[in-house]
mmCIF file of C-alpha atoms in Angstrom:
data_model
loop_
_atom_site.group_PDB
_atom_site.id
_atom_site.type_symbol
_atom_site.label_atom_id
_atom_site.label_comp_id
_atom_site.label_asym_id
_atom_site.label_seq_id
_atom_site.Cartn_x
_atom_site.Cartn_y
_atom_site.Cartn_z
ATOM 1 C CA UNK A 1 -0.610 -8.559 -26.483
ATOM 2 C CA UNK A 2 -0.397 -7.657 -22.765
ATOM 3 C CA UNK A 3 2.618 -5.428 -21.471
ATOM 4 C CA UNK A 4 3.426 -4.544 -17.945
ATOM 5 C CA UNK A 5 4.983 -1.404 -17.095
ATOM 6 C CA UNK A 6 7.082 -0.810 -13.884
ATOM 7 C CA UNK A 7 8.354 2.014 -11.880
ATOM 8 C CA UNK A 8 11.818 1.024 -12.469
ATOM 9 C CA UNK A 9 14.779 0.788 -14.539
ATOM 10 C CA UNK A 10 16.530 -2.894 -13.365
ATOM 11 C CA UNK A 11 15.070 -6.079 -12.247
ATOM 12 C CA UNK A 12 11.589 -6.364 -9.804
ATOM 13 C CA UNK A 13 9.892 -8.723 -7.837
ATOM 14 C CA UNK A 14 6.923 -7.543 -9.543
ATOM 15 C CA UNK A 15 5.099 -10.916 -10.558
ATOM 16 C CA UNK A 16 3.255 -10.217 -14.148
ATOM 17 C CA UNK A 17 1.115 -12.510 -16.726
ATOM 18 C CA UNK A 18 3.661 -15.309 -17.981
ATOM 19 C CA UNK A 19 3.516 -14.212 -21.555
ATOM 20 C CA UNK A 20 3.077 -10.552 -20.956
ATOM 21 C CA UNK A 21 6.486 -8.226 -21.619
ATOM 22 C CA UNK A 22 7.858 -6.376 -19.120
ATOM 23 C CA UNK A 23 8.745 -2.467 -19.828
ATOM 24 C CA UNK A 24 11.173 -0.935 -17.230
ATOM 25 C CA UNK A 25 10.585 2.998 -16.775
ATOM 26 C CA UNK A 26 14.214 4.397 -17.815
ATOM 27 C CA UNK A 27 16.325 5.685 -15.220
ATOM 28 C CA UNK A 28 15.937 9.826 -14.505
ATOM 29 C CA UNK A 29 16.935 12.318 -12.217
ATOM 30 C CA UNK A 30 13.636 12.999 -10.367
ATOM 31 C CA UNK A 31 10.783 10.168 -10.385
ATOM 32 C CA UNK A 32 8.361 12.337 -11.686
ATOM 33 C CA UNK A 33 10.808 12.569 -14.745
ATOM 34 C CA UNK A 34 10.965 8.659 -14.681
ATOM 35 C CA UNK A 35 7.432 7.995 -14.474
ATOM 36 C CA UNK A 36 6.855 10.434 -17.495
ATOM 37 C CA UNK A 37 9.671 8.700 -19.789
ATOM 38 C CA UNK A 38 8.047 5.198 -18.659
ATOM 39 C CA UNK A 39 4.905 6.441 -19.336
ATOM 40 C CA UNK A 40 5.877 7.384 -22.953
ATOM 41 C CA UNK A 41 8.068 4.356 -23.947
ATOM 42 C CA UNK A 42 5.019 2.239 -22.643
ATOM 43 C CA UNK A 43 2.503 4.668 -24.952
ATOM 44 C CA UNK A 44 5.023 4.020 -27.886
ATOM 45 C CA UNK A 45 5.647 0.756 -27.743
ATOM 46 C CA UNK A 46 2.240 -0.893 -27.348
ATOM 47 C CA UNK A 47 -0.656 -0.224 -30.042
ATOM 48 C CA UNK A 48 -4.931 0.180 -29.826
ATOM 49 C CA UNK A 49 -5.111 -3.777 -29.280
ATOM 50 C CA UNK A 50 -2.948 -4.393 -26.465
ATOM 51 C CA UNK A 51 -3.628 -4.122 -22.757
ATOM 52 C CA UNK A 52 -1.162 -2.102 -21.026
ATOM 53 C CA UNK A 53 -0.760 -2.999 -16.919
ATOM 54 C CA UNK A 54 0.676 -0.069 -14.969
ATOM 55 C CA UNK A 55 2.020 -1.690 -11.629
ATOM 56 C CA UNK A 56 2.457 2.162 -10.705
ATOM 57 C CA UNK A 57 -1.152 3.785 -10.775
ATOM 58 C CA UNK A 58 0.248 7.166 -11.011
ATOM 59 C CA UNK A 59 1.961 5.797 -14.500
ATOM 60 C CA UNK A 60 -0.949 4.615 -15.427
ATOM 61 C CA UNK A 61 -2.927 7.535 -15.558
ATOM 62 C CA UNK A 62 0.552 9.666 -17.382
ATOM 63 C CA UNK A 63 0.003 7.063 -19.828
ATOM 64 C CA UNK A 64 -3.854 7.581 -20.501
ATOM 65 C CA UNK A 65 -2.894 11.214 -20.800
ATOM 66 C CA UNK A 66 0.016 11.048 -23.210
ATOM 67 C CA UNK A 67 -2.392 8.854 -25.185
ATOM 68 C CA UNK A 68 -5.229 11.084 -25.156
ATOM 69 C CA UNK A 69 -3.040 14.439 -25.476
ATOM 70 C CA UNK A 70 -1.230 12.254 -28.787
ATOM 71 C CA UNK A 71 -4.769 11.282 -30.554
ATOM 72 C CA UNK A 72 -4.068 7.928 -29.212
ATOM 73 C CA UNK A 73 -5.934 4.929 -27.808
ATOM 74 C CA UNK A 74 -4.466 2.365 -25.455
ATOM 75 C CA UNK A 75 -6.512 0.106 -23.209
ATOM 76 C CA UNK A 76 -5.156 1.128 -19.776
ATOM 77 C CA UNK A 77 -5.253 -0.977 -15.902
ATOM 78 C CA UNK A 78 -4.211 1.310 -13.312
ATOM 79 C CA UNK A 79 -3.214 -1.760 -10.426
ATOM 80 C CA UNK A 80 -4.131 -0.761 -7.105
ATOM 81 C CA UNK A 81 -5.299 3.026 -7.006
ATOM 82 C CA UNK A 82 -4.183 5.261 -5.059
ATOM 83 C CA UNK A 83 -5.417 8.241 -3.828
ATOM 84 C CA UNK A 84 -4.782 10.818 -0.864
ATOM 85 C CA UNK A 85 -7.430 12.259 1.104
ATOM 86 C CA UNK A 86 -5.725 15.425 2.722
ATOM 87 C CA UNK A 87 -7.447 18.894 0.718
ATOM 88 C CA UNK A 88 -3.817 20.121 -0.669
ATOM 89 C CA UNK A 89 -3.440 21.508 -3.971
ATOM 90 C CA UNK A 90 -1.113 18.478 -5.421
ATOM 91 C CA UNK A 91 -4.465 15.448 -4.314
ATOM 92 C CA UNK A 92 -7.220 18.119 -5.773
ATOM 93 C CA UNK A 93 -5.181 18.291 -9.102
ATOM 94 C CA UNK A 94 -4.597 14.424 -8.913
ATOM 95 C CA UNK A 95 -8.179 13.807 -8.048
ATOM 96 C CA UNK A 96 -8.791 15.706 -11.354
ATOM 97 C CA UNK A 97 -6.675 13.571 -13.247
ATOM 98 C CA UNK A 98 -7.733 10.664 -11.900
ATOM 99 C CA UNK A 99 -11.150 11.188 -12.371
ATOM 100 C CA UNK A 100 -10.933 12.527 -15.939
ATOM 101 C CA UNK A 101 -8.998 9.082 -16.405
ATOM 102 C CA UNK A 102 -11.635 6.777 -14.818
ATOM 103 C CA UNK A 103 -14.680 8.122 -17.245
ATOM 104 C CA UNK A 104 -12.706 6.898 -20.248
ATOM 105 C CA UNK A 105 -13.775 3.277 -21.601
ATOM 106 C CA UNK A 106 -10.269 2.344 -22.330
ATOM 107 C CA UNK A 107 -9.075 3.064 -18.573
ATOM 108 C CA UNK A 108 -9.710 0.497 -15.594
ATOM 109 C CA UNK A 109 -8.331 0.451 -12.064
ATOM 110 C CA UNK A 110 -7.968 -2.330 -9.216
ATOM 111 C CA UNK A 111 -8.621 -1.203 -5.818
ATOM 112 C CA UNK A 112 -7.192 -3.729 -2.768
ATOM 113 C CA UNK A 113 -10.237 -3.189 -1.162
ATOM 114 C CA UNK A 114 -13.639 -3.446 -2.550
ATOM 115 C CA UNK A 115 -14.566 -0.531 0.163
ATOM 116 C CA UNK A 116 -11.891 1.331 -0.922
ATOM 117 C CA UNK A 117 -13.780 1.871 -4.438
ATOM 118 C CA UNK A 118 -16.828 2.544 -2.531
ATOM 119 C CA UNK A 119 -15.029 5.552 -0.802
ATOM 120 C CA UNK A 120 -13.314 6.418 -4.488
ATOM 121 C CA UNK A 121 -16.522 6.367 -5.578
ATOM 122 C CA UNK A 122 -17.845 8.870 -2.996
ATOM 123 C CA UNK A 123 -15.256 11.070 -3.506
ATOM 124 C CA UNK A 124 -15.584 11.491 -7.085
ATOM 125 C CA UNK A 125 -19.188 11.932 -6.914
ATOM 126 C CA UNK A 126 -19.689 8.780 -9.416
ATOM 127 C CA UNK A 127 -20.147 4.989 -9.904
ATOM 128 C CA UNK A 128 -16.990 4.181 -11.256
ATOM 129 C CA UNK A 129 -16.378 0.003 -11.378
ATOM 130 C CA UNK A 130 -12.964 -1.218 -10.166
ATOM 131 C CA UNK A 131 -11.553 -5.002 -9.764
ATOM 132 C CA UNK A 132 -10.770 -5.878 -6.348
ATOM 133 C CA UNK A 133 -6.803 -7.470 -6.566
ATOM 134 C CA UNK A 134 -5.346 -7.935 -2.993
ATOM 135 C CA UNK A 135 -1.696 -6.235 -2.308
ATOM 136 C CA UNK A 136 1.217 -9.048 -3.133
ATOM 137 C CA UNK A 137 2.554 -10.786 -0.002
ATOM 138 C CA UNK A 138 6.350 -11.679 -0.161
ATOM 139 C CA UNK A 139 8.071 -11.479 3.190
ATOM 140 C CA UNK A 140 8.316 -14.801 4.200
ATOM 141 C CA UNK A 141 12.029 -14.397 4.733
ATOM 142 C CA UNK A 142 11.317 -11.782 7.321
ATOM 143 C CA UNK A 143 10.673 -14.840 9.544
ATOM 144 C CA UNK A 144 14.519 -16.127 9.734
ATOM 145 C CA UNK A 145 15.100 -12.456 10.882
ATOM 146 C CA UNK A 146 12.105 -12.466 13.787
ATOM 147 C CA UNK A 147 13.602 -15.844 14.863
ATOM 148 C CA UNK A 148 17.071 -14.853 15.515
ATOM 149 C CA UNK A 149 16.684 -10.841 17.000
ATOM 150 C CA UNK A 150 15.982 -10.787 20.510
ATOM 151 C CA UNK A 151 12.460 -9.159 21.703
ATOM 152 C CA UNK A 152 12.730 -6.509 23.892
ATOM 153 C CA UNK A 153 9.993 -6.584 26.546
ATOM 154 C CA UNK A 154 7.300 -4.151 26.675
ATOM 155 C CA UNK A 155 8.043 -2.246 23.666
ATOM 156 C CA UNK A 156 6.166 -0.821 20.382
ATOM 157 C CA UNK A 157 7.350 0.099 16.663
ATOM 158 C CA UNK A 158 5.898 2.004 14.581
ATOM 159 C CA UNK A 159 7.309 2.790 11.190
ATOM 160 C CA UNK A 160 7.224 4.228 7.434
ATOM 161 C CA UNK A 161 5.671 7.117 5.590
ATOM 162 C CA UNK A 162 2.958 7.644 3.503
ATOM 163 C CA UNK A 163 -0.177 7.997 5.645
ATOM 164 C CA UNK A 164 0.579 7.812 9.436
ATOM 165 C CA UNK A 165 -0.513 9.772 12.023
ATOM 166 C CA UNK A 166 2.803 10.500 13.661
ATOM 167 C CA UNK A 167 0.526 13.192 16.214
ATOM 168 C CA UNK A 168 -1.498 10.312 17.323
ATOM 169 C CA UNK A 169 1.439 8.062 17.802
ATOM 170 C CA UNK A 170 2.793 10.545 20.460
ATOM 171 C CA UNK A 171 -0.317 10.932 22.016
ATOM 172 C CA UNK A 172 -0.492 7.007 22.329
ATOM 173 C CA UNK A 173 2.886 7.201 23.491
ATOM 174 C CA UNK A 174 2.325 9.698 26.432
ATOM 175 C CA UNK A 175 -0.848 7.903 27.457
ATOM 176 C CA UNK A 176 0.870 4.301 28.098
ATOM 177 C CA UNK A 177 4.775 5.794 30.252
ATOM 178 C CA UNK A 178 5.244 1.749 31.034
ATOM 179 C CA UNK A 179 5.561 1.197 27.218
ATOM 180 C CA UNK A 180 8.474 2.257 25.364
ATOM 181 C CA UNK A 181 8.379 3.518 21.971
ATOM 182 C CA UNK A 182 10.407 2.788 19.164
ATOM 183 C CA UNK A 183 9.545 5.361 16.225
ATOM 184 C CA UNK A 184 11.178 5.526 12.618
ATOM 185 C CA UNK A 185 9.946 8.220 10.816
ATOM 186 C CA UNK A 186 10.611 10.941 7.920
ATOM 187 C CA UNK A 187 13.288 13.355 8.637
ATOM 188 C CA UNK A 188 10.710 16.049 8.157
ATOM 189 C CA UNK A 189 8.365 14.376 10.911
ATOM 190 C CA UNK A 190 11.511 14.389 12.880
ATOM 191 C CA UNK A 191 11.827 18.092 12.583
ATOM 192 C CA UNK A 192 8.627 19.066 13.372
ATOM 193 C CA UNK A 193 8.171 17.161 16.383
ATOM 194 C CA UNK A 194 10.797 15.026 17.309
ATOM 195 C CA UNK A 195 11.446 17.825 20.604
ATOM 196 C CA UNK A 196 7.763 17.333 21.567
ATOM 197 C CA UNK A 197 8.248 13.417 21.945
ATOM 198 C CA UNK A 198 7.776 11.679 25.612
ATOM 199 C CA UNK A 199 10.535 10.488 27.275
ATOM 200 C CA UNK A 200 9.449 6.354 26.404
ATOM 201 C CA UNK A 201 10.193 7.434 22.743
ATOM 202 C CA UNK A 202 13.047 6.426 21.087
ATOM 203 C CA UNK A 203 13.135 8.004 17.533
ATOM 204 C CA UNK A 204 15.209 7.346 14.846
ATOM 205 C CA UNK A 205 14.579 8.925 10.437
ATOM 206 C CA UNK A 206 15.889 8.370 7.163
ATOM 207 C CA UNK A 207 17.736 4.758 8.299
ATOM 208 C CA UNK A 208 18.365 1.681 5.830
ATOM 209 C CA UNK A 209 15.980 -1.158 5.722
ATOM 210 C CA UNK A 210 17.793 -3.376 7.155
ATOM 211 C CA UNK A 211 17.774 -1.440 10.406
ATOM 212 C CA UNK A 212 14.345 -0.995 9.868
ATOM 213 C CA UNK A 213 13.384 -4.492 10.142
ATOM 214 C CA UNK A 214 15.747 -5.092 13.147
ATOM 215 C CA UNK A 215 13.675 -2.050 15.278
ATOM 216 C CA UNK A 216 10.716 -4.201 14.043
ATOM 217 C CA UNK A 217 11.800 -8.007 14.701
ATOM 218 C CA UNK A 218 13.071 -6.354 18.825
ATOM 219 C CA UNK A 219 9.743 -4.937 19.204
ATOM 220 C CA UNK A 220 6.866 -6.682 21.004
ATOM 221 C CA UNK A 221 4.010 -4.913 19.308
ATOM 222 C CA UNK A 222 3.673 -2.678 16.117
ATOM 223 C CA UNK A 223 1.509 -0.012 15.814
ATOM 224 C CA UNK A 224 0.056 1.559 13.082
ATOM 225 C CA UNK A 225 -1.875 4.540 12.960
ATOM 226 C CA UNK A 226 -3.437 5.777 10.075
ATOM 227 C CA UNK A 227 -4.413 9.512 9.201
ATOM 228 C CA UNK A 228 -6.410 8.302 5.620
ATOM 229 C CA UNK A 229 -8.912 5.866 3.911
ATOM 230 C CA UNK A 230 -6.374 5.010 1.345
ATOM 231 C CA UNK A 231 -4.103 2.089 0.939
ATOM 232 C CA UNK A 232 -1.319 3.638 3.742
ATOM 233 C CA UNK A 233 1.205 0.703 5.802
ATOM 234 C CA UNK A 234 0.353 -2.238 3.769
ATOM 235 C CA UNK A 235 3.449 -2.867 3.622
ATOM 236 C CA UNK A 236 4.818 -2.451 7.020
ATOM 237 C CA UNK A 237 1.563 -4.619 7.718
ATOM 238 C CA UNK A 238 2.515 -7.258 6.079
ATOM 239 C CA UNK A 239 5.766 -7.335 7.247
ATOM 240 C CA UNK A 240 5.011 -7.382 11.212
ATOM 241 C CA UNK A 241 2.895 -10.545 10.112
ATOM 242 C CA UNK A 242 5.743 -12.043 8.520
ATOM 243 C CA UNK A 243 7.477 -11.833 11.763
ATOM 244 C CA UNK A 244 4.509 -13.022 13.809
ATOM 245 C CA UNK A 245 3.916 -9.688 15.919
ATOM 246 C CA UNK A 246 1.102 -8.596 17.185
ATOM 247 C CA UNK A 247 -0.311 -5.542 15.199
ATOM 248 C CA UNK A 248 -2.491 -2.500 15.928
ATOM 249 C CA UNK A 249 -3.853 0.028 13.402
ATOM 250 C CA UNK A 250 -6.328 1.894 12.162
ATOM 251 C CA UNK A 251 -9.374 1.051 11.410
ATOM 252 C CA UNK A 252 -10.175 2.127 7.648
ATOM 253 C CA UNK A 253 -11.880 0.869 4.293
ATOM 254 C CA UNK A 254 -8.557 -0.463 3.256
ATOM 255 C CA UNK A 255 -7.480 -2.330 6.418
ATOM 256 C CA UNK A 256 -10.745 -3.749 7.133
ATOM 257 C CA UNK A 257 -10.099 -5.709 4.224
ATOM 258 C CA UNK A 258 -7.207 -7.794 5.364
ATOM 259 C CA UNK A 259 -8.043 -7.584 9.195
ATOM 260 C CA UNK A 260 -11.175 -8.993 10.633
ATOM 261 C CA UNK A 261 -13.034 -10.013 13.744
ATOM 262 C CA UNK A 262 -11.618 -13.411 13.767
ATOM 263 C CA UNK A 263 -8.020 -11.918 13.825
ATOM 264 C CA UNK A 264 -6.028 -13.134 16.499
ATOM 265 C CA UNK A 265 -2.934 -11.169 16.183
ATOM 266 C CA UNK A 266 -3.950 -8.279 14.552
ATOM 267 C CA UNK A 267 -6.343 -5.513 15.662
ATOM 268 C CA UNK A 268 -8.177 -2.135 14.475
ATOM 269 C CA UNK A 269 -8.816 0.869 16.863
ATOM 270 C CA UNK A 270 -10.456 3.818 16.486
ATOM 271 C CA UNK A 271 -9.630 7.659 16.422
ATOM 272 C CA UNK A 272 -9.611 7.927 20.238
ATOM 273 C CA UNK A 273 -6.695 8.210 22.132
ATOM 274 C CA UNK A 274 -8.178 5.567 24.865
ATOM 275 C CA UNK A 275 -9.429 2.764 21.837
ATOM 276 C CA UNK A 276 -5.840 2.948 20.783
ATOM 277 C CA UNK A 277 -4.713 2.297 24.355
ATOM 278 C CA UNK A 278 -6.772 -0.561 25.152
ATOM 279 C CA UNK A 279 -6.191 -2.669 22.187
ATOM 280 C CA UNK A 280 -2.461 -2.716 22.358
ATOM 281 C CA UNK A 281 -2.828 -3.915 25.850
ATOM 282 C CA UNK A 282 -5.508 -6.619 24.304
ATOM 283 C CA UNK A 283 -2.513 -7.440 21.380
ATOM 284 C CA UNK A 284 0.526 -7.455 24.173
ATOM 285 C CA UNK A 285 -1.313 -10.282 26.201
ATOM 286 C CA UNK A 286 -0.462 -13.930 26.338
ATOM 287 C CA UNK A 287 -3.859 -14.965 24.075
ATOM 288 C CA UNK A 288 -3.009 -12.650 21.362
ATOM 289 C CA UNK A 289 0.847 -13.555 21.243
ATOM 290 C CA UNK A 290 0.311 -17.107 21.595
ATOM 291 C CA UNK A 291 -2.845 -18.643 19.286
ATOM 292 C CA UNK A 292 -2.049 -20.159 16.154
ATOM 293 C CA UNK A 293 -5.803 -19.733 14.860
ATOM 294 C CA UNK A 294 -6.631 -17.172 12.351
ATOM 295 C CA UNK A 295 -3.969 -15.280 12.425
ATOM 296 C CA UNK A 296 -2.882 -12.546 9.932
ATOM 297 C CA UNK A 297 0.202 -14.403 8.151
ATOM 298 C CA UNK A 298 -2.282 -17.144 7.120
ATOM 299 C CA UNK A 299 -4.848 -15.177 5.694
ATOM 300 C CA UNK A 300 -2.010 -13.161 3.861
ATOM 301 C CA UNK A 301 -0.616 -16.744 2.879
ATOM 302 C CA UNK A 302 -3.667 -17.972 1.035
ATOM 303 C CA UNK A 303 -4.795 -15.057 -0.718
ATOM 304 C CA UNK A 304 -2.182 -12.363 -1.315
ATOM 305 C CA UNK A 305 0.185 -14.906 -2.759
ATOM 306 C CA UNK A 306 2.186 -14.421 -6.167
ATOM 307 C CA UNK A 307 -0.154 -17.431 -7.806
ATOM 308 C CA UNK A 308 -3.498 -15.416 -6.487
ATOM 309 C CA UNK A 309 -1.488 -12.374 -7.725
ATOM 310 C CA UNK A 310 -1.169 -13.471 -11.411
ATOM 311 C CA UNK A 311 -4.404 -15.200 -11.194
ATOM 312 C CA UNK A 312 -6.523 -12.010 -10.177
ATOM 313 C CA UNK A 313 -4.606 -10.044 -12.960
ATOM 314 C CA UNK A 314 -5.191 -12.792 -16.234
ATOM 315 C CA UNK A 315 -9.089 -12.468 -14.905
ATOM 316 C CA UNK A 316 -8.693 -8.932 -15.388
ATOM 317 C CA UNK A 317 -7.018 -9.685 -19.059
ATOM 318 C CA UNK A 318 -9.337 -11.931 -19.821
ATOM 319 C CA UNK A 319 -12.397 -10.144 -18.693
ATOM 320 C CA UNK A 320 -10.936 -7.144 -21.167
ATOM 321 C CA UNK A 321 -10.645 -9.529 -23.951
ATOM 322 C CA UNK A 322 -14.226 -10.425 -23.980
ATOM 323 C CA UNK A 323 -15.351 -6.707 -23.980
#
């Protein structure tokens, strides 16, 4: 039987196998604490011959260890991987987890980017084999909200939180005074450098979505910068496509897989200060605002769709059936 554990306690979006059953993490304090009880209801529930999916990679690899730590075996898919890149403490203990997870037989990861494994790969300092599955793509209704907000002219967003390179961003900002700025960003950003911002910035931290999305739909551009390799502002991504903006970001392992060459409305730029400043003048002209060819939203459209979605993860199923 296959089961599909989530990172929450109500209702999700998450799309899963048709016949698989669904097991919500129970509601905790802390998410640590939530991800742990998840972890364990998911351990206890299933048995040897079932395939457990963890849409939560971080769950996934709790649950190989409460397994393992319990004299237990449970076949294991960690969806999408995730790991950091900074040297802290917390990613080198992770990394150790992780790894120690990935040598078991009974554990198997996706990775949204076949060059994200590669880099996994590197890291760990082994050939470890992962199945490519392509982030889920579900903001079509993000369009209605592009279509009625008005766009204010010569403006940028940039928003979110795991894995931007807020320093960068004000560097950008300084370099390009006849752009202004719109910035949402973690009240601890905020603290630490909100003073330092130019005067084209407009920062605000901590709001609701909703507001979120408005900053976005107003905004001419968004702009992304990255400060890691890992899966970091897929979402946000995916969302400026929704609403047909041009995008800048980073160019990485993971972002390379979704943005290419032939993108018209979406570009990558490079470390430098200057690469950064020169594409979002390329993605604020008429060509890049206006072509209907290749753009993002359709490449999003035909492949990170729910159907693909389900399809990529019955493959997986199957392909652990036949082992």
């Amino acid at each position: 039987m296959e089961y599909f554990l989530i990172d929450q306690s109500g209702e999700t979006y998450y799309p899963r196998p048709e016949e698989s059953i669904l097991i919500n993490s129970p509601a905790a304090s802390r998410k640590a604490l939530m991800w742990i009880k998840g972890a364990w209801h998911a351990v206890n529930t299933t048995t040897k011959d079932d395939i457990l999916l963890c849409y939560l990679d971080i769950q996934a690899v709790i649950c190989w260890w409460i397994a393992i730590l319990t004299c237990r075996k449970r076949n294991i898919v960690a969806i999408n991987i995730l790991l950091k890149d900074k040297p802290t403490l917390k990613n080198r203990v992770a990394s150790w987890l992780y790894k120690r997870a990935l040598s078991s037989k009974r554990f198997h990861a996706t990775v949204t980017s076949p060059e994200y494994g590669k880099w996994l790969n590197r890291k760990f300092r082994r050939d470890f084999s992962y199945y490519h599955l392509p982030d889920l793509y579900v903001y079509d209704y993000l369009a209605d909200i592009a279509a009625t907000t008005p766009v204010e002219p010569d403006t940028v967003f940039c928003g979110g939180k795991n894995g931007r390179d807020w320093q960068m961003m004000a560097d950008i900002a300084k370099a390009m005074p006849e752009m202004r700025f719109k910035l949402v960003m973690p009240g601890d950003v905020w603290n630490a450098i909100g003073g330092s911002l130019p005067p084209n910035v407009t920062c605000r931290h901590d709001i609701p979505v909703d507001e979120f999305l408005n900053d976005m739909a107003s905004s001419e551009v968004v702009c992304l910068p990255l400060d890691t390799e890992a899966p970091a502002g897929l979402i946000v991504l995916f969302q400026a496509a929704a609403m047909n903006k041009p995008i800048v970001t980073t160019d990485t392992v993971t972002t390379r897989a979704y943005i290419t060459a032939d993108t018209t409305d979406a570009f990558l730029a490079d470390k430098q200060v200057s690469s950064w400043v020169n594409t979002l003048r390329i993605a604020t002209t008429n060509t890049a605002k206006k072509t209907n060819n290749h753009r993002l939203i359709d490449s999003l459209i035909a492949h990170c769709n729910r159907d693909k979605y389900i399809w990529h993860l019955n493959t997986i199923i199957t392909t652990l059936r036949r082992q």
